[in-house]
Coordinates of C-alpha atoms in Angstrom, one line a residue:
X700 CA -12.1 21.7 -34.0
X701 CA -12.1 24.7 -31.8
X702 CA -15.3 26.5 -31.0
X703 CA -15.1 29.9 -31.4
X704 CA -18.3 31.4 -30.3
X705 CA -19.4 31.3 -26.7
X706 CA -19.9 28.1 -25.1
X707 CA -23.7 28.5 -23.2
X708 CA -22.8 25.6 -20.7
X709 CA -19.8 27.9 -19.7
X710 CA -22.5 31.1 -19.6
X711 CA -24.4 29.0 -17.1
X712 CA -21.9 27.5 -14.8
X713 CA -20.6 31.4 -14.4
X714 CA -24.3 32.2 -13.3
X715 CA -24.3 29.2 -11.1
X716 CA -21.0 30.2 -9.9
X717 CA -21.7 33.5 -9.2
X718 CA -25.1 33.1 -7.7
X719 CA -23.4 30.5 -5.2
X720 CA -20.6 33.9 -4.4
X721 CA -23.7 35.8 -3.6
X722 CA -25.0 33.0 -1.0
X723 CA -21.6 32.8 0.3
X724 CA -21.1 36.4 1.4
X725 CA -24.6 37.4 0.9
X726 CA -25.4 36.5 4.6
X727 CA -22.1 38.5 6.0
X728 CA -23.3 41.5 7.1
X729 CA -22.6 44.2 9.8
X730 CA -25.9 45.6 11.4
X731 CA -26.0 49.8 11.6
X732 CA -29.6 50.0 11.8
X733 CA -33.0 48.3 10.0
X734 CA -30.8 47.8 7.0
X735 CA -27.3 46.1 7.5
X736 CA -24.3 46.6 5.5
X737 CA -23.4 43.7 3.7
X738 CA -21.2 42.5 0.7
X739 CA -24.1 41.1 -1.7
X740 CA -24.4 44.4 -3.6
X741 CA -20.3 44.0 -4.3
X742 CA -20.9 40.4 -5.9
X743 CA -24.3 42.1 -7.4
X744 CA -21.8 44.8 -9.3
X745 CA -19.4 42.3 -10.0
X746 CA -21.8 39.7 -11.6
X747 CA -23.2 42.5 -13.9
X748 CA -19.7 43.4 -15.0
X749 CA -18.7 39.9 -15.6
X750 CA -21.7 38.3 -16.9
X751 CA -23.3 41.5 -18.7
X752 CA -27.5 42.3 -17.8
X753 CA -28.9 39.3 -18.9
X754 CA -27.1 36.4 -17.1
X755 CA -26.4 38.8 -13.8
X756 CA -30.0 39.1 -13.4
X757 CA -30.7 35.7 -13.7
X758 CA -27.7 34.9 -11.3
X759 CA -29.8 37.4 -9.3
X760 CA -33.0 35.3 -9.7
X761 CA -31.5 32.2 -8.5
X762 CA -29.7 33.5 -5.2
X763 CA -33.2 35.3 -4.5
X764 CA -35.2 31.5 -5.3
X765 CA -32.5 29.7 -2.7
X766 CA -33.2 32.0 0.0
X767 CA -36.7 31.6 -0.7
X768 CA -36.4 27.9 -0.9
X769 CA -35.3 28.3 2.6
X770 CA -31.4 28.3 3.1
X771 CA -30.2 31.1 5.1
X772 CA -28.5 33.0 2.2
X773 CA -29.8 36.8 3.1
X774 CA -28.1 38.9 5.6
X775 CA -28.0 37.6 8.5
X776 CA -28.5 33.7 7.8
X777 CA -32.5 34.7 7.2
X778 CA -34.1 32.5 4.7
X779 CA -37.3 32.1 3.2
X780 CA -40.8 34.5 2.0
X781 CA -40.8 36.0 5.0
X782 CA -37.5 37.5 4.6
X783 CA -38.4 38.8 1.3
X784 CA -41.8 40.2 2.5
X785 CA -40.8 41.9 5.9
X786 CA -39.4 45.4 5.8
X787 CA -35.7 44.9 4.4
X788 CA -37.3 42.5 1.1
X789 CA -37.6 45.8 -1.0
X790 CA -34.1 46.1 -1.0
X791 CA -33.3 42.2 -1.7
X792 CA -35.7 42.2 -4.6
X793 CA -33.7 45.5 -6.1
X794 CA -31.1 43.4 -6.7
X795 CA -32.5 42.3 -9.9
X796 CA -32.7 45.8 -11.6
X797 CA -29.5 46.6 -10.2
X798 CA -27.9 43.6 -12.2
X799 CA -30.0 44.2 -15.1
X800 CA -29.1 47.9 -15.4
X801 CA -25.9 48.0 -14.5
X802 CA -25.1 45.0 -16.7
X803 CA -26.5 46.7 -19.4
X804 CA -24.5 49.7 -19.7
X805 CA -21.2 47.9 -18.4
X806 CA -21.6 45.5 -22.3
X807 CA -22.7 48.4 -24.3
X808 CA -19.3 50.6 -23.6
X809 CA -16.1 50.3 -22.0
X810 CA -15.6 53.6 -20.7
X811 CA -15.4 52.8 -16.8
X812 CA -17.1 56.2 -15.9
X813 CA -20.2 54.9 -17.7
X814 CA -19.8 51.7 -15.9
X815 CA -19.7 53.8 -12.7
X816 CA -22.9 55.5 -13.7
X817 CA -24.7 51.9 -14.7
X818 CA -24.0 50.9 -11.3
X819 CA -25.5 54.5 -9.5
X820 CA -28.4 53.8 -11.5
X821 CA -28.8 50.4 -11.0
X822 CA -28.4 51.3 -7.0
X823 CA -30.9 54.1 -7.7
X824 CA -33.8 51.7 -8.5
X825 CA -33.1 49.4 -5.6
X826 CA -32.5 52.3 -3.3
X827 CA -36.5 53.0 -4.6
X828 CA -38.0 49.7 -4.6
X829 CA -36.2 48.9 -0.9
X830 CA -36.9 52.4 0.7
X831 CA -40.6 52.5 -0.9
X832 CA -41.3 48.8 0.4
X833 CA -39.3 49.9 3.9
X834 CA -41.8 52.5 4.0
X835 CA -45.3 50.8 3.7
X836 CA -44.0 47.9 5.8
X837 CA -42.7 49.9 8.8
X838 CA -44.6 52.8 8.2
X839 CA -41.9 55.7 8.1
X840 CA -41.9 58.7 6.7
X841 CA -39.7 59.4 2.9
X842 CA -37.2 61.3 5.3
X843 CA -36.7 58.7 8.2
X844 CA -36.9 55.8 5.6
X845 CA -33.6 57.5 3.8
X846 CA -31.9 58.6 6.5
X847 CA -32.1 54.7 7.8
X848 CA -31.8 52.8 4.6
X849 CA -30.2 55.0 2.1
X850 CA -28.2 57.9 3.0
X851 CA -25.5 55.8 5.5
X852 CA -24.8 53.3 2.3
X853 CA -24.4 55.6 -0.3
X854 CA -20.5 56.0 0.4
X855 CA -20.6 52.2 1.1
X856 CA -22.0 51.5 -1.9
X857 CA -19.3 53.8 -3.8
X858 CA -16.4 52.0 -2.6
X859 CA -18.0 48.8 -3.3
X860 CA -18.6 50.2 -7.0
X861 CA -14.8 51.4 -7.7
X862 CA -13.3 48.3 -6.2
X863 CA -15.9 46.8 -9.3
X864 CA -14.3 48.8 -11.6
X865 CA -10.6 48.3 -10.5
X866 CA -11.0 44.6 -10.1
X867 CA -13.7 43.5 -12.7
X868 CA -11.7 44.3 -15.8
X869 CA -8.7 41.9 -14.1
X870 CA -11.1 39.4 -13.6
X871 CA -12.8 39.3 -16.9
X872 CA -10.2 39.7 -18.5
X873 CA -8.5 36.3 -16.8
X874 CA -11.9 34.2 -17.6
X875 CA -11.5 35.4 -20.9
X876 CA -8.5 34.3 -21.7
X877 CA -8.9 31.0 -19.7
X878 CA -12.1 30.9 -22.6
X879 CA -14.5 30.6 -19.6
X880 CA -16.3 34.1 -20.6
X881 CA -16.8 35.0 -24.4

């Protein structure tokens, strides 16, 4: 008999699968100040569009336990508390509202432009918690804080947001239909 509904063991392999994407290229990154430019807030986007706000953040979770279990997953091949604690943390730790807003726009509509604006807002917050944290660790000002850490990613970020949206719906649509995603 075939099972219709969605298959949880599938659910949790896609986490596990995309958690291990966002240790892959999570360390790749391309220093341009205190804050590097890296692809983890592509696979970020991506796992909220495929796996929705619930699962993404928990992917999320995991990638942010393995670096703090100590393998070099976070930009740069840093590992451990430390990375999450010293001035750039804020930003790793924003990764989980990122994936639980976006995600949760991107499964209540599939109007792309309010997937666009899921993922602003989901940047948003971590743009807050990591430029808030930036600033009590480092002691900056608001205004050197955002011209570091926020305003030279913004059109980074909205690439890495429309190649979401012009890619994403391939790709779910393919695990879909290969019954790997309900």
């Amino acid at each position: 008999m075939e099972q219709t509904r969605e298959r949880p063991a599938y659910r949790l392999a896609a986490c596990g699968v995309m958690a291990a994407v966002l240790c892959v290229l999570g360390p790749l990154s391309i220093p341009i100040g205190p804050v590097p430019v890296t692809l983890a807030t592509l696979v970020v986007y991506l796992m909220a569009y495929l796996l929705g706000w619930k699962w993404g953040t928990v992917s999320c979770l995991v990638y942010l336990m393995v670096g703090m279990a100590g393998l070099p997953v976070f930009s740069g091949y840093r590992a451990g508390t430390g990375a999450l604690l010293g001035p750039t943390g804020g930003y790793l730790i924003g990764y989980l509202p990122m994936a639980l807003l976006s995600g949760w726009v991107m499964e209540r509509t599939d109007k792309r432009v309010l997937h666009l604006l899921g993922m602003i807002l989901g940047t948003a917050f971590c743009y807050l918690l990591g430029t808030t944290w930036f600033c009590w660790q480092g002691g900056y000002t608001v205004g050197a804080a955002m011209g570091l850490c926020v305003l030279p990613f913004i059109p980074f970020d909205l690439v890495k947001m429309l190649v979401v949206l012009a890619v994403g719906p391939v790709v779910r649509r393919r695990l879909k239909a290969a019954r790997l995603l309900a």
